[in-house]
Amino acid sequence: MDPSRVSAILRAVRAIPRGTVSTYGEVARAAGLPGRARLVGRVLREAPGSAAVPWHRVVAAGGRLAVAAYAPHAAVTQRMRLEREGVRFTRGGRVRLDTSVGAGRKSRIFPG
DNA sequence: CTGTTGACCAAGG
DNA sequence: ACCTTGGCCAACA
């Protein structure tokens, strides 16, 4: 991977405010890599847990916890951390994109 | 070198 | 609300 892209993505993730979430696609755009949502997931997968990146604030479109398909246990951790920050969930285990702290309307999840 | 595989996504059915 | 399709493209077999 191009290290500059990696750092751009990690920077975008670090910019997500506490108590809010963003999506892979949105992080990709914020990192100047529109349409490359998959790359965000790949980078987060390779990112060491020691790195100071709030990976738990990144969810899939619609508030789904995409990490569940990759590491079911991680999804539990993600939900715990988000709830501790005040993020609300729906019955189906999705993040409430409309009422999360600081969430803004439809697609604008965190202000750039 | 080609083929498949994804922490994805938007649109259409 | 779920499923399929086509787009995406780096890593991996």
mmCIF file of C-alpha atoms (C1' of nucleotides) in Angstrom:
data_model
loop_
_atom_site.group_PDB
_atom_site.id
_atom_site.type_symbol
_atom_site.label_atom_id
_atom_site.label_comp_id
_atom_site.label_asym_id
_atom_site.label_seq_id
_atom_site.Cartn_x
_atom_site.Cartn_y
_atom_site.Cartn_z
ATOM 1 C CA MET A 1 0.000 0.000 0.000
ATOM 2 C CA ASP A 2 0.997 3.534 -0.710
ATOM 3 C CA PRO A 3 1.926 4.900 2.721
ATOM 4 C CA SER A 4 0.600 8.343 1.880
ATOM 5 C CA ARG A 5 -2.828 6.893 1.258
ATOM 6 C CA VAL A 6 -2.645 4.902 4.459
ATOM 7 C CA SER A 7 -1.798 7.956 6.514
ATOM 8 C CA ALA A 8 -4.509 9.973 4.786
ATOM 9 C CA ILE A 9 -7.048 7.367 5.772
ATOM 10 C CA LEU A 10 -5.804 7.055 9.330
ATOM 11 C CA ARG A 11 -5.854 10.820 9.636
ATOM 12 C CA ALA A 12 -9.480 10.920 8.513
ATOM 13 C CA VAL A 13 -10.426 8.251 11.021
ATOM 14 C CA ARG A 14 -8.655 10.059 13.823
ATOM 15 C CA ALA A 15 -10.700 13.144 12.933
ATOM 16 C CA ILE A 16 -13.992 11.482 13.786
ATOM 17 C CA PRO A 17 -15.242 13.159 16.969
ATOM 18 C CA ARG A 18 -16.012 11.106 20.032
ATOM 19 C CA GLY A 19 -19.636 10.078 20.221
ATOM 20 C CA THR A 20 -20.113 10.153 16.463
ATOM 21 C CA VAL A 21 -19.535 7.689 13.686
ATOM 22 C CA SER A 22 -18.570 7.810 10.045
ATOM 23 C CA THR A 23 -18.755 5.305 7.236
ATOM 24 C CA TYR A 24 -16.108 3.660 5.123
ATOM 25 C CA GLY A 25 -17.236 5.569 2.085
ATOM 26 C CA GLU A 26 -17.225 8.848 3.913
ATOM 27 C CA VAL A 27 -13.787 8.262 5.371
ATOM 28 C CA ALA A 28 -12.571 7.446 1.887
ATOM 29 C CA ARG A 29 -13.915 10.746 0.596
ATOM 30 C CA ALA A 30 -12.484 12.653 3.530
ATOM 31 C CA ALA A 31 -9.129 11.088 2.742
ATOM 32 C CA GLY A 32 -9.353 12.247 -0.844
ATOM 33 C CA LEU A 33 -10.030 8.762 -2.157
ATOM 34 C CA PRO A 34 -13.635 8.829 -3.322
ATOM 35 C CA GLY A 35 -15.094 5.486 -4.273
ATOM 36 C CA ARG A 36 -12.444 3.567 -2.430
ATOM 37 C CA ALA A 37 -14.342 2.479 0.662
ATOM 38 C CA ARG A 38 -12.875 -1.017 0.489
ATOM 39 C CA LEU A 39 -9.463 0.425 0.865
ATOM 40 C CA VAL A 40 -10.494 1.956 4.179
ATOM 41 C CA GLY A 41 -11.514 -1.436 5.482
ATOM 42 C CA ARG A 42 -8.297 -2.968 4.299
ATOM 43 C CA VAL A 43 -6.232 -0.307 6.027
ATOM 44 C CA LEU A 44 -8.132 -0.653 9.286
ATOM 45 C CA ARG A 45 -7.667 -4.384 9.139
ATOM 46 C CA GLU A 46 -3.928 -3.982 8.893
ATOM 47 C CA ALA A 47 -3.782 -1.199 11.431
ATOM 48 C CA PRO A 48 -2.314 -2.462 14.705
ATOM 49 C CA GLY A 49 -4.563 -2.134 17.707
ATOM 50 C CA SER A 50 -1.819 -0.164 19.333
ATOM 51 C CA ALA A 51 -2.240 2.595 16.788
ATOM 52 C CA ALA A 52 -4.313 5.425 18.147
ATOM 53 C CA VAL A 53 -7.113 5.095 15.632
ATOM 54 C CA PRO A 54 -10.735 4.990 16.758
ATOM 55 C CA TRP A 55 -11.626 2.232 14.311
ATOM 56 C CA HIS A 56 -14.832 1.561 16.214
ATOM 57 C CA ARG A 57 -16.259 4.862 14.948
ATOM 58 C CA VAL A 58 -16.205 3.571 11.404
ATOM 59 C CA VAL A 59 -19.299 1.674 10.351
ATOM 60 C CA ALA A 60 -20.702 0.499 7.045
ATOM 61 C CA ALA A 61 -23.398 2.328 5.119
ATOM 62 C CA GLY A 62 -26.688 2.371 6.935
ATOM 63 C CA GLY A 63 -25.002 2.041 10.315
ATOM 64 C CA ARG A 64 -24.170 -1.630 9.928
ATOM 65 C CA LEU A 65 -21.207 -3.030 11.806
ATOM 66 C CA ALA A 66 -19.230 -4.450 8.915
ATOM 67 C CA VAL A 67 -16.579 -5.823 11.184
ATOM 68 C CA ALA A 68 -19.010 -8.536 12.229
ATOM 69 C CA ALA A 69 -18.323 -10.496 9.074
ATOM 70 C CA TYR A 70 -14.620 -10.394 9.685
ATOM 71 C CA ALA A 71 -14.378 -10.831 13.442
ATOM 72 C CA PRO A 72 -17.668 -11.352 15.276
ATOM 73 C CA HIS A 73 -15.966 -10.684 18.581
ATOM 74 C CA ALA A 74 -14.686 -7.321 17.392
ATOM 75 C CA ALA A 75 -18.238 -6.279 16.641
ATOM 76 C CA VAL A 76 -19.119 -6.697 20.282
ATOM 77 C CA THR A 77 -16.165 -4.560 21.316
ATOM 78 C CA GLN A 78 -17.171 -1.964 18.768
ATOM 79 C CA ARG A 79 -20.696 -1.757 20.062
ATOM 80 C CA MET A 80 -19.558 -1.502 23.679
ATOM 81 C CA ARG A 81 -17.161 1.314 22.893
ATOM 82 C CA LEU A 82 -19.733 3.210 20.875
ATOM 83 C CA GLU A 83 -22.409 2.866 23.510
ATOM 84 C CA ARG A 84 -19.954 4.104 26.097
ATOM 85 C CA GLU A 85 -19.575 7.213 23.942
ATOM 86 C CA GLY A 86 -23.313 7.678 23.802
ATOM 87 C CA VAL A 87 -24.018 6.303 20.340
ATOM 88 C CA ARG A 88 -27.495 4.795 20.117
ATOM 89 C CA PHE A 89 -28.356 1.545 18.384
ATOM 90 C CA THR A 90 -31.452 0.155 16.763
ATOM 91 C CA ARG A 91 -33.073 -3.139 17.543
ATOM 92 C CA GLY A 92 -31.270 -4.771 14.688
ATOM 93 C CA GLY A 93 -27.896 -3.775 16.040
ATOM 94 C CA ARG A 94 -27.343 -0.859 13.701
ATOM 95 C CA VAL A 95 -26.084 2.546 14.670
ATOM 96 C CA ARG A 96 -28.792 5.183 14.664
ATOM 97 C CA LEU A 97 -27.305 7.532 12.156
ATOM 98 C CA ASP A 98 -30.042 10.086 12.823
ATOM 99 C CA THR A 99 -29.692 10.412 16.563
ATOM 100 C CA SER A 100 -26.080 9.722 17.321
ATOM 101 C CA VAL A 101 -24.322 12.528 19.116
ATOM 102 C CA GLY A 102 -23.451 15.196 16.665
ATOM 103 C CA ALA A 103 -24.909 13.229 13.822
ATOM 104 C CA GLY A 104 -26.184 15.321 11.067
ATOM 105 C CA ARG A 105 -29.119 14.354 8.966
ATOM 106 C CA LYS A 106 -28.921 11.845 6.203
ATOM 107 C CA SER A 107 -25.525 11.369 4.762
ATOM 108 C CA ARG A 108 -23.473 13.962 6.506
ATOM 109 C CA ILE A 109 -22.467 11.929 9.501
ATOM 110 C CA PHE A 110 -19.615 13.930 10.858
ATOM 111 C CA PRO A 111 -18.769 17.419 9.772
ATOM 112 C CA GLY A 112 -15.582 17.558 7.807
ATOM 113 C "C1'" DC B 1 0.436 -13.683 -15.239
ATOM 114 C "C1'" DT B 2 -4.959 -14.634 -14.251
ATOM 115 C "C1'" DG B 3 -8.376 -15.365 -10.963
ATOM 116 C "C1'" DT B 4 -10.469 -14.761 -6.636
ATOM 117 C "C1'" DT B 5 -11.444 -12.286 -2.529
ATOM 118 C "C1'" DG B 6 -12.966 -8.899 0.365
ATOM 119 C "C1'" DA B 7 -13.990 -4.222 7.935
ATOM 120 C "C1'" DC B 8 -17.528 -1.325 0.884
ATOM 121 C "C1'" DC B 9 -21.335 1.227 -1.720
ATOM 122 C "C1'" DA B 10 -25.258 2.916 -4.512
ATOM 123 C "C1'" DA B 11 -28.948 1.635 -7.230
ATOM 124 C "C1'" DG B 12 -32.477 -1.389 -8.734
ATOM 125 C "C1'" DG B 13 -35.644 -5.217 -8.047
ATOM 126 C "C1'" DA C 1 -36.173 -4.880 4.560
ATOM 127 C "C1'" DC C 2 -33.359 -8.220 1.914
ATOM 128 C "C1'" DC C 3 -30.873 -9.667 -2.425
ATOM 129 C "C1'" DT C 4 -28.313 -8.906 -6.748
ATOM 130 C "C1'" DT C 5 -25.402 -6.268 -9.774
ATOM 131 C "C1'" DG C 6 -21.692 -3.592 -11.149
ATOM 132 C "C1'" DG C 7 -18.083 -0.682 -9.737
ATOM 133 C "C1'" DC C 8 -13.866 -0.502 -7.005
ATOM 134 C "C1'" DC C 9 -8.713 -2.315 -6.615
ATOM 135 C "C1'" DA C 10 -4.799 -4.186 -3.402
ATOM 136 C "C1'" DA C 11 -3.500 -8.460 -1.583
ATOM 137 C "C1'" DC C 12 -3.182 -13.225 -2.232
ATOM 138 C "C1'" DA C 13 -3.317 -17.912 -4.256
#
